[in-house]
Amino acid sequence: MPQAVLLDISGVLHEDGIPLPYAVEAVRRLQEASIALRFITNTSRKTGATVYAELLQMGFEVERSQIHTAPSVIKRYILQHGLRPYLLIHDDLVPEFDDLDCTAPNAVVVCDAEHRFDYAHLDDAFQVLNQGAPLLAVGTNRYFHQRGGLHLDAGPFVKALEYAADTQALVLGKPAAGFFHGVLEEVGIEANQAMMVGDDAEADVAAAMQAGLQGCLVQTGKYRDGDERWAPDCRLESSLMSLVAALD
Ligand SMILES: [Mg+2]
């Protein structure tokens, strides 16, 4: 039994705002177990406050302090380093960053900006990067799962900017080891006593295993047949509930 369980949210707990079968019950049982439970997500089309409100609305028992979003880690980094970011982010994420000084930008932040990933905005970001500013990225996820299909995530746009400006992004969400370790530091549990559960074989599971955690890939959400090739030694479960039942 791991001492800490880190759960990805979208594709593990719910799809398109509808809880996956038995997921609410699985979270309730994990909350009752004597383990540290945290919810960690690269979702960047909404604020942490919205992620929390939506989980409550879906019936999940969760505390605000248990949720760690990649954009909140980016914001902390910006404040710690006194940066003024050019924000290539989704309209709905703006409130997360609206108290930052963004004049004369000396950094670029790339989250899942959806419609803002057009030539004008990408070129603006490129201009800032070309002056030597660091590129801070939410993640390198290739795609996410929504409305029954897979859709472009931030990763491909991060790669395009890296290529154009001949730079390397500092990734602060998954798959960065620092994201997992930061959460575990807070709960005071060693990586090898923790398990990450996700539907993204690369960014959730393989990355967590590389960071020293146990990895569990669930066959829900964006999971597609054969995805375990990205994390060959991972634990494979049909759903979160099947993992919870096995742990009991
Ligand atoms: Mg997911």
mmCIF file with all atom_site columns, N, CA and C in Angstrom, residues 58-119:
data_model
loop_
_atom_site.group_PDB
_atom_site.id
_atom_site.type_symbol
_atom_site.label_atom_id
_atom_site.label_alt_id
_atom_site.label_comp_id
_atom_site.label_asym_id
_atom_site.label_entity_id
_atom_site.label_seq_id
_atom_site.pdbx_PDB_ins_code
_atom_site.Cartn_x
_atom_site.Cartn_y
_atom_site.Cartn_z
_atom_site.occupancy
_atom_site.B_iso_or_equiv
_atom_site.pdbx_formal_charge
_atom_site.auth_seq_id
_atom_site.auth_comp_id
_atom_site.auth_asym_id
_atom_site.auth_atom_id
_atom_site.pdbx_PDB_model_num
ATOM 1   N N  . MET A 1 58  ? -19.341 17.659 -9.066  1.00 0.00 ? 58  MET A N  1
ATOM 2   C CA . MET A 1 58  ? -19.487 16.283 -9.562  1.00 0.00 ? 58  MET A CA 1
ATOM 3   C C  . MET A 1 58  ? -19.672 15.287 -8.417  1.00 0.00 ? 58  MET A C  1
ATOM 4   N N  . GLY A 1 59  ? -19.514 15.772 -7.187  1.00 0.00 ? 59  GLY A N  1
ATOM 5   C CA . GLY A 1 59  ? -19.737 14.888 -6.037  1.00 0.00 ? 59  GLY A CA 1
ATOM 6   C C  . GLY A 1 59  ? -18.473 14.340 -5.401  1.00 0.00 ? 59  GLY A C  1
ATOM 7   N N  . PHE A 1 60  ? -17.293 14.792 -5.872  1.00 0.00 ? 60  PHE A N  1
ATOM 8   C CA . PHE A 1 60  ? -16.049 14.283 -5.286  1.00 0.00 ? 60  PHE A CA 1
ATOM 9   C C  . PHE A 1 60  ? -15.777 14.959 -3.946  1.00 0.00 ? 60  PHE A C  1
ATOM 10  N N  . GLU A 1 61  ? -15.357 14.163 -2.972  1.00 0.00 ? 61  GLU A N  1
ATOM 11  C CA . GLU A 1 61  ? -14.954 14.706 -1.666  1.00 0.00 ? 61  GLU A CA 1
ATOM 12  C C  . GLU A 1 61  ? -13.506 15.118 -1.770  1.00 0.00 ? 61  GLU A C  1
ATOM 13  N N  . VAL A 1 62  ? -13.270 16.425 -1.817  1.00 0.00 ? 62  VAL A N  1
ATOM 14  C CA . VAL A 1 62  ? -11.913 16.912 -1.999  1.00 0.00 ? 62  VAL A CA 1
ATOM 15  C C  . VAL A 1 62  ? -11.748 18.263 -1.316  1.00 0.00 ? 62  VAL A C  1
ATOM 16  N N  . GLU A 1 63  ? -10.560 18.494 -0.757  1.00 0.00 ? 63  GLU A N  1
ATOM 17  C CA . GLU A 1 63  ? -10.249 19.790 -0.144  1.00 0.00 ? 63  GLU A CA 1
ATOM 18  C C  . GLU A 1 63  ? -9.482  20.617 -1.178  1.00 0.00 ? 63  GLU A C  1
ATOM 19  N N  . ARG A 1 64  ? -9.678  21.934 -1.128  1.00 0.00 ? 64  ARG A N  1
ATOM 20  C CA . ARG A 1 64  ? -8.957  22.821 -2.064  1.00 0.00 ? 64  ARG A CA 1
ATOM 21  C C  . ARG A 1 64  ? -7.444  22.616 -1.973  1.00 0.00 ? 64  ARG A C  1
ATOM 22  N N  . SER A 1 65  ? -6.975  22.391 -0.728  1.00 0.00 ? 65  SER A N  1
ATOM 23  C CA . SER A 1 65  ? -5.523  22.265 -0.511  1.00 0.00 ? 65  SER A CA 1
ATOM 24  C C  . SER A 1 65  ? -4.954  20.964 -1.079  1.00 0.00 ? 65  SER A C  1
ATOM 25  N N  . GLN A 1 66  ? -5.815  20.040 -1.484  1.00 0.00 ? 66  GLN A N  1
ATOM 26  C CA . GLN A 1 66  ? -5.330  18.774 -2.051  1.00 0.00 ? 66  GLN A CA 1
ATOM 27  C C  . GLN A 1 66  ? -5.094  18.877 -3.561  1.00 0.00 ? 66  GLN A C  1
ATOM 28  N N  . ILE A 1 67  ? -5.487  20.006 -4.153  1.00 0.00 ? 67  ILE A N  1
ATOM 29  C CA . ILE A 1 67  ? -5.394  20.145 -5.610  1.00 0.00 ? 67  ILE A CA 1
ATOM 30  C C  . ILE A 1 67  ? -4.153  20.947 -5.995  1.00 0.00 ? 67  ILE A C  1
ATOM 31  N N  . HIS A 1 68  ? -3.358  20.383 -6.872  1.00 0.00 ? 68  HIS A N  1
ATOM 32  C CA . HIS A 1 68  ? -2.165  21.071 -7.369  1.00 0.00 ? 68  HIS A CA 1
ATOM 33  C C  . HIS A 1 68  ? -2.275  21.177 -8.891  1.00 0.00 ? 68  HIS A C  1
ATOM 34  N N  . THR A 1 69  ? -2.324  22.406 -9.397  1.00 0.00 ? 69  THR A N  1
ATOM 35  C CA . THR A 1 69  ? -2.399  22.575 -10.842 1.00 0.00 ? 69  THR A CA 1
ATOM 36  C C  . THR A 1 69  ? -1.073  23.118 -11.368 1.00 0.00 ? 69  THR A C  1
ATOM 37  N N  . ALA A 1 70  ? -0.734  22.720 -12.590 1.00 0.00 ? 70  ALA A N  1
ATOM 38  C CA . ALA A 1 70  ? 0.527   23.178 -13.179 1.00 0.00 ? 70  ALA A CA 1
ATOM 39  C C  . ALA A 1 70  ? 0.573   24.713 -13.307 1.00 0.00 ? 70  ALA A C  1
ATOM 40  N N  . PRO A 1 71  ? -0.530  25.386 -13.714 1.00 0.00 ? 71  PRO A N  1
ATOM 41  C CA . PRO A 1 71  ? -0.455  26.851 -13.776 1.00 0.00 ? 71  PRO A CA 1
ATOM 42  C C  . PRO A 1 71  ? -0.118  27.504 -12.425 1.00 0.00 ? 71  PRO A C  1
ATOM 43  N N  . SER A 1 72  ? -0.578  26.899 -11.319 1.00 0.00 ? 72  SER A N  1
ATOM 44  C CA . SER A 1 72  ? -0.263  27.497 -10.008 1.00 0.00 ? 72  SER A CA 1
ATOM 45  C C  . SER A 1 72  ? 1.228   27.357 -9.703  1.00 0.00 ? 72  SER A C  1
ATOM 46  N N  . VAL A 1 73  ? 1.849   26.288 -10.190 1.00 0.00 ? 73  VAL A N  1
ATOM 47  C CA . VAL A 1 73  ? 3.292   26.107 -10.012 1.00 0.00 ? 73  VAL A CA 1
ATOM 48  C C  . VAL A 1 73  ? 4.051   27.134 -10.861 1.00 0.00 ? 73  VAL A C  1
ATOM 49  N N  . ILE A 1 74  ? 3.552   27.387 -12.062 1.00 0.00 ? 74  ILE A N  1
ATOM 50  C CA . ILE A 1 74  ? 4.172   28.403 -12.930 1.00 0.00 ? 74  ILE A CA 1
ATOM 51  C C  . ILE A 1 74  ? 4.092   29.769 -12.255 1.00 0.00 ? 74  ILE A C  1
ATOM 52  N N  . LYS A 1 75  ? 2.938   30.074 -11.697 1.00 0.00 ? 75  LYS A N  1
ATOM 53  C CA . LYS A 1 75  ? 2.769   31.384 -11.051 1.00 0.00 ? 75  LYS A CA 1
ATOM 54  C C  . LYS A 1 75  ? 3.746   31.544 -9.890  1.00 0.00 ? 75  LYS A C  1
ATOM 55  N N  . ARG A 1 76  ? 3.889   30.482 -9.097  1.00 0.00 ? 76  ARG A N  1
ATOM 56  C CA . ARG A 1 76  ? 4.828   30.541 -7.970  1.00 0.00 ? 76  ARG A CA 1
ATOM 57  C C  . ARG A 1 76  ? 6.242   30.803 -8.480  1.00 0.00 ? 76  ARG A C  1
ATOM 58  N N  . TYR A 1 77  ? 6.603   30.148 -9.569  1.00 0.00 ? 77  TYR A N  1
ATOM 59  C CA . TYR A 1 77  ? 7.950   30.317 -10.146 1.00 0.00 ? 77  TYR A CA 1
ATOM 60  C C  . TYR A 1 77  ? 8.152   31.766 -10.599 1.00 0.00 ? 77  TYR A C  1
ATOM 61  N N  . ILE A 1 78  ? 7.135   32.325 -11.245 1.00 0.00 ? 78  ILE A N  1
ATOM 62  C CA . ILE A 1 78  ? 7.214   33.713 -11.734 1.00 0.00 ? 78  ILE A CA 1
ATOM 63  C C  . ILE A 1 78  ? 7.432   34.679 -10.566 1.00 0.00 ? 78  ILE A C  1
ATOM 64  N N  . LEU A 1 79  ? 6.668   34.482 -9.495  1.00 0.00 ? 79  LEU A N  1
ATOM 65  C CA . LEU A 1 79  ? 6.791   35.359 -8.333  1.00 0.00 ? 79  LEU A CA 1
ATOM 66  C C  . LEU A 1 79  ? 8.155   35.195 -7.658  1.00 0.00 ? 79  LEU A C  1
ATOM 67  N N  . GLN A 1 80  ? 8.600   33.951 -7.535  1.00 0.00 ? 80  GLN A N  1
ATOM 68  C CA . GLN A 1 80  ? 9.896   33.696 -6.889  1.00 0.00 ? 80  GLN A CA 1
ATOM 69  C C  . GLN A 1 80  ? 11.043  34.340 -7.653  1.00 0.00 ? 80  GLN A C  1
ATOM 70  N N  . HIS A 1 81  ? 10.901  34.389 -8.992  1.00 0.00 ? 81  HIS A N  1
ATOM 71  C CA . HIS A 1 81  ? 11.993  34.894 -9.817  1.00 0.00 ? 81  HIS A CA 1
ATOM 72  C C  . HIS A 1 81  ? 11.764  36.327 -10.303 1.00 0.00 ? 81  HIS A C  1
ATOM 73  N N  . GLY A 1 82  ? 10.704  36.955 -9.836  1.00 0.00 ? 82  GLY A N  1
ATOM 74  C CA . GLY A 1 82  ? 10.437  38.341 -10.203 1.00 0.00 ? 82  GLY A CA 1
ATOM 75  C C  . GLY A 1 82  ? 10.293  38.560 -11.707 1.00 0.00 ? 82  GLY A C  1
ATOM 76  N N  . LEU A 1 83  ? 9.657   37.620 -12.391 1.00 0.00 ? 83  LEU A N  1
ATOM 77  C CA . LEU A 1 83  ? 9.515   37.721 -13.849 1.00 0.00 ? 83  LEU A CA 1
ATOM 78  C C  . LEU A 1 83  ? 8.235   38.470 -14.226 1.00 0.00 ? 83  LEU A C  1
ATOM 79  N N  . ARG A 1 84  ? 8.285   39.080 -15.435 1.00 0.00 ? 84  ARG A N  1
ATOM 80  C CA . ARG A 1 84  ? 7.101   39.727 -16.005 1.00 0.00 ? 84  ARG A CA 1
ATOM 81  C C  . ARG A 1 84  ? 6.748   38.950 -17.272 1.00 0.00 ? 84  ARG A C  1
ATOM 82  N N  . PRO A 1 85  ? 5.720   38.108 -17.186 1.00 0.00 ? 85  PRO A N  1
ATOM 83  C CA . PRO A 1 85  ? 5.475   37.164 -18.286 1.00 0.00 ? 85  PRO A CA 1
ATOM 84  C C  . PRO A 1 85  ? 4.641   37.714 -19.442 1.00 0.00 ? 85  PRO A C  1
ATOM 85  N N  . TYR A 1 86  ? 4.981   37.260 -20.646 1.00 0.00 ? 86  TYR A N  1
ATOM 86  C CA . TYR A 1 86  ? 4.038   37.321 -21.764 1.00 0.00 ? 86  TYR A CA 1
ATOM 87  C C  . TYR A 1 86  ? 3.220   36.050 -21.651 1.00 0.00 ? 86  TYR A C  1
ATOM 88  N N  . LEU A 1 87  ? 1.906   36.183 -21.514 1.00 0.00 ? 87  LEU A N  1
ATOM 89  C CA . LEU A 1 87  ? 1.054   35.027 -21.223 1.00 0.00 ? 87  LEU A CA 1
ATOM 90  C C  . LEU A 1 87  ? 0.353   34.514 -22.475 1.00 0.00 ? 87  LEU A C  1
ATOM 91  N N  . LEU A 1 88  ? 0.740   33.347 -22.908 1.00 0.00 ? 88  LEU A N  1
ATOM 92  C CA . LEU A 1 88  ? 0.037   32.688 -24.009 1.00 0.00 ? 88  LEU A CA 1
ATOM 93  C C  . LEU A 1 88  ? -0.856  31.627 -23.352 1.00 0.00 ? 88  LEU A C  1
ATOM 94  N N  . ILE A 1 89  ? -2.010  32.102 -22.885 1.00 0.00 ? 89  ILE A N  1
ATOM 95  C CA . ILE A 1 89  ? -2.880  31.252 -22.061 1.00 0.00 ? 89  ILE A CA 1
ATOM 96  C C  . ILE A 1 89  ? -4.339  31.400 -22.492 1.00 0.00 ? 89  ILE A C  1
ATOM 97  N N  . HIS A 1 90  ? -5.146  30.487 -22.013 1.00 0.00 ? 90  HIS A N  1
ATOM 98  C CA . HIS A 1 90  ? -6.573  30.484 -22.315 1.00 0.00 ? 90  HIS A CA 1
ATOM 99  C C  . HIS A 1 90  ? -7.276  31.639 -21.584 1.00 0.00 ? 90  HIS A C  1
ATOM 100 N N  . ASP A 1 91  ? -8.302  32.196 -22.215 1.00 0.00 ? 91  ASP A N  1
ATOM 101 C CA . ASP A 1 91  ? -9.080  33.280 -21.584 1.00 0.00 ? 91  ASP A CA 1
ATOM 102 C C  . ASP A 1 91  ? -9.530  32.911 -20.173 1.00 0.00 ? 91  ASP A C  1
ATOM 103 N N  . ASP A 1 92  ? -9.964  31.657 -20.006 1.00 0.00 ? 92  ASP A N  1
ATOM 104 C CA . ASP A 1 92  ? -10.513 31.237 -18.710 1.00 0.00 ? 92  ASP A CA 1
ATOM 105 C C  . ASP A 1 92  ? -9.454  31.093 -17.620 1.00 0.00 ? 92  ASP A C  1
ATOM 106 N N  . LEU A 1 93  ? -8.172  31.125 -18.019 1.00 0.00 ? 93  LEU A N  1
ATOM 107 C CA . LEU A 1 93  ? -7.096  31.014 -17.024 1.00 0.00 ? 93  LEU A CA 1
ATOM 108 C C  . LEU A 1 93  ? -6.607  32.391 -16.584 1.00 0.00 ? 93  LEU A C  1
ATOM 109 N N  . VAL A 1 94  ? -7.035  33.435 -17.290 1.00 0.00 ? 94  VAL A N  1
ATOM 110 C CA . VAL A 1 94  ? -6.546  34.791 -17.013 1.00 0.00 ? 94  VAL A CA 1
ATOM 111 C C  . VAL A 1 94  ? -6.650  35.175 -15.521 1.00 0.00 ? 94  VAL A C  1
ATOM 112 N N  . PRO A 1 95  ? -7.774  34.846 -14.847 1.00 0.00 ? 95  PRO A N  1
ATOM 113 C CA . PRO A 1 95  ? -7.866  35.242 -13.426 1.00 0.00 ? 95  PRO A CA 1
ATOM 114 C C  . PRO A 1 95  ? -6.749  34.685 -12.548 1.00 0.00 ? 95  PRO A C  1
ATOM 115 N N  . GLU A 1 96  ? -6.180  33.552 -12.942 1.00 0.00 ? 96  GLU A N  1
ATOM 116 C CA . GLU A 1 96  ? -5.087  32.947 -12.154 1.00 0.00 ? 96  GLU A CA 1
ATOM 117 C C  . GLU A 1 96  ? -3.851  33.852 -12.139 1.00 0.00 ? 96  GLU A C  1
ATOM 118 N N  . PHE A 1 97  ? -3.678  34.655 -13.207 1.00 0.00 ? 97  PHE A N  1
ATOM 119 C CA . PHE A 1 97  ? -2.458  35.442 -13.375 1.00 0.00 ? 97  PHE A CA 1
ATOM 120 C C  . PHE A 1 97  ? -2.708  36.949 -13.342 1.00 0.00 ? 97  PHE A C  1
ATOM 121 N N  . ASP A 1 98  ? -3.952  37.366 -13.073 1.00 0.00 ? 98  ASP A N  1
ATOM 122 C CA . ASP A 1 98  ? -4.277  38.775 -13.327 1.00 0.00 ? 98  ASP A CA 1
ATOM 123 C C  . ASP A 1 98  ? -3.657  39.761 -12.333 1.00 0.00 ? 98  ASP A C  1
ATOM 124 N N  . ASP A 1 99  ? -2.993  39.249 -11.297 1.00 0.00 ? 99  ASP A N  1
ATOM 125 C CA . ASP A 1 99  ? -2.316  40.178 -10.381 1.00 0.00 ? 99  ASP A CA 1
ATOM 126 C C  . ASP A 1 99  ? -0.817  40.283 -10.666 1.00 0.00 ? 99  ASP A C  1
ATOM 127 N N  . LEU A 1 100 ? -0.371  39.736 -11.791 1.00 0.00 ? 100 LEU A N  1
ATOM 128 C CA . LEU A 1 100 ? 1.056   39.805 -12.135 1.00 0.00 ? 100 LEU A CA 1
ATOM 129 C C  . LEU A 1 100 ? 1.340   41.021 -13.006 1.00 0.00 ? 100 LEU A C  1
ATOM 130 N N  . ASP A 1 101 ? 2.551   41.540 -12.893 1.00 0.00 ? 101 ASP A N  1
ATOM 131 C CA . ASP A 1 101 ? 2.998   42.627 -13.763 1.00 0.00 ? 101 ASP A CA 1
ATOM 132 C C  . ASP A 1 101 ? 3.469   42.022 -15.087 1.00 0.00 ? 101 ASP A C  1
ATOM 133 N N  . CYS A 1 102 ? 2.770   42.359 -16.160 1.00 0.00 ? 102 CYS A N  1
ATOM 134 C CA . CYS A 1 102 ? 3.102   41.776 -17.464 1.00 0.00 ? 102 CYS A CA 1
ATOM 135 C C  . CYS A 1 102 ? 3.645   42.827 -18.430 1.00 0.00 ? 102 CYS A C  1
ATOM 136 N N  . THR A 1 103 ? 4.033   43.998 -17.910 1.00 0.00 ? 103 THR A N  1
ATOM 137 C CA . THR A 1 103 ? 4.603   45.023 -18.782 1.00 0.00 ? 103 THR A CA 1
ATOM 138 C C  . THR A 1 103 ? 6.032   44.650 -19.151 1.00 0.00 ? 103 THR A C  1
ATOM 139 N N  . ALA A 1 104 ? 6.465   45.053 -20.337 1.00 0.00 ? 104 ALA A N  1
ATOM 140 C CA . ALA A 1 104 ? 7.819   44.772 -20.817 1.00 0.00 ? 104 ALA A CA 1
ATOM 141 C C  . ALA A 1 104 ? 8.242   43.343 -20.458 1.00 0.00 ? 104 ALA A C  1
ATOM 142 N N  . PRO A 1 105 ? 7.590   42.347 -21.051 1.00 0.00 ? 105 PRO A N  1
ATOM 143 C CA . PRO A 1 105 ? 7.789   40.955 -20.630 1.00 0.00 ? 105 PRO A CA 1
ATOM 144 C C  . PRO A 1 105 ? 9.251   40.486 -20.750 1.00 0.00 ? 105 PRO A C  1
ATOM 145 N N  . ASN A 1 106 ? 9.655   39.713 -19.738 1.00 0.00 ? 106 ASN A N  1
ATOM 146 C CA . ASN A 1 106 ? 10.995  39.102 -19.777 1.00 0.00 ? 106 ASN A CA 1
ATOM 147 C C  . ASN A 1 106 ? 10.905  37.594 -19.573 1.00 0.00 ? 106 ASN A C  1
ATOM 148 N N  . ALA A 1 107 ? 9.725   37.037 -19.868 1.00 0.00 ? 107 ALA A N  1
ATOM 149 C CA . ALA A 1 107 ? 9.522   35.587 -19.839 1.00 0.00 ? 107 ALA A CA 1
ATOM 150 C C  . ALA A 1 107 ? 8.277   35.286 -20.670 1.00 0.00 ? 107 ALA A C  1
ATOM 151 N N  . VAL A 1 108 ? 8.192   34.054 -21.150 1.00 0.00 ? 108 VAL A N  1
ATOM 152 C CA . VAL A 1 108 ? 6.996   33.631 -21.889 1.00 0.00 ? 108 VAL A CA 1
ATOM 153 C C  . VAL A 1 108 ? 6.401   32.430 -21.167 1.00 0.00 ? 108 VAL A C  1
ATOM 154 N N  . VAL A 1 109 ? 5.092   32.487 -20.945 1.00 0.00 ? 109 VAL A N  1
ATOM 155 C CA . VAL A 1 109 ? 4.376   31.367 -20.328 1.00 0.00 ? 109 VAL A CA 1
ATOM 156 C C  . VAL A 1 109 ? 3.450   30.753 -21.373 1.00 0.00 ? 109 VAL A C  1
ATOM 157 N N  . VAL A 1 110 ? 3.581   29.452 -21.587 1.00 0.00 ? 110 VAL A N  1
ATOM 158 C CA . VAL A 1 110 ? 2.694   28.773 -22.522 1.00 0.00 ? 110 VAL A CA 1
ATOM 159 C C  . VAL A 1 110 ? 1.876   27.712 -21.784 1.00 0.00 ? 110 VAL A C  1
ATOM 160 N N  . CYS A 1 111 ? 0.566   27.951 -21.764 1.00 0.00 ? 111 CYS A N  1
ATOM 161 C CA . CYS A 1 111 ? -0.379  26.939 -21.272 1.00 0.00 ? 111 CYS A CA 1
ATOM 162 C C  . CYS A 1 111 ? -1.226  26.502 -22.467 1.00 0.00 ? 111 CYS A C  1
ATOM 163 N N  . ASP A 1 112 ? -2.315  25.783 -22.225 1.00 0.00 ? 112 ASP A N  1
ATOM 164 C CA . ASP A 1 112 ? -3.176  25.376 -23.335 1.00 0.00 ? 112 ASP A CA 1
ATOM 165 C C  . ASP A 1 112 ? -4.052  26.568 -23.710 1.00 0.00 ? 112 ASP A C  1
ATOM 166 N N  . ALA A 1 113 ? -3.593  27.349 -24.689 1.00 0.00 ? 113 ALA A N  1
ATOM 167 C CA . ALA A 1 113 ? -4.243  28.624 -25.011 1.00 0.00 ? 113 ALA A CA 1
ATOM 168 C C  . ALA A 1 113 ? -5.401  28.485 -25.995 1.00 0.00 ? 113 ALA A C  1
ATOM 169 N N  . GLU A 1 114 ? -5.626  27.297 -26.497 1.00 0.00 ? 114 GLU A N  1
ATOM 170 C CA . GLU A 1 114 ? -6.699  27.014 -27.468 1.00 0.00 ? 114 GLU A CA 1
ATOM 171 C C  . GLU A 1 114 ? -6.693  28.022 -28.621 1.00 0.00 ? 114 GLU A C  1
ATOM 172 N N  . HIS A 1 115 ? -7.724  28.899 -28.700 1.00 0.00 ? 115 HIS A N  1
ATOM 173 C CA . HIS A 1 115 ? -7.828  29.777 -29.873 1.00 0.00 ? 115 HIS A CA 1
ATOM 174 C C  . HIS A 1 115 ? -6.716  30.819 -29.954 1.00 0.00 ? 115 HIS A C  1
ATOM 175 N N  . ARG A 1 116 ? -6.030  31.077 -28.824 1.00 0.00 ? 116 ARG A N  1
ATOM 176 C CA . ARG A 1 116 ? -4.949  32.069 -28.875 1.00 0.00 ? 116 ARG A CA 1
ATOM 177 C C  . ARG A 1 116 ? -3.682  31.502 -29.520 1.00 0.00 ? 116 ARG A C  1
ATOM 178 N N  . PHE A 1 117 ? -3.668  30.238 -29.799 1.00 0.00 ? 117 PHE A N  1
ATOM 179 C CA . PHE A 1 117 ? -2.534  29.661 -30.522 1.00 0.00 ? 117 PHE A CA 1
ATOM 180 C C  . PHE A 1 117 ? -2.673  29.994 -32.011 1.00 0.00 ? 117 PHE A C  1
ATOM 181 N N  . ASP A 1 118 ? -2.651  31.289 -32.323 1.00 0.00 ? 118 ASP A N  1
ATOM 182 C CA . ASP A 1 118 ? -2.688  31.698 -33.731 1.00 0.00 ? 118 ASP A CA 1
ATOM 183 C C  . ASP A 1 118 ? -1.349  32.357 -34.070 1.00 0.00 ? 118 ASP A C  1
ATOM 184 N N  . TYR A 1 119 ? -1.173  32.736 -35.345 1.00 0.00 ? 119 TYR A N  1
ATOM 185 C CA . TYR A 1 119 ? 0.128   33.263 -35.775 1.00 0.00 ? 119 TYR A CA 1
ATOM 186 C C  . TYR A 1 119 ? 0.538   34.495 -34.962 1.00 0.00 ? 119 TYR A C  1
#
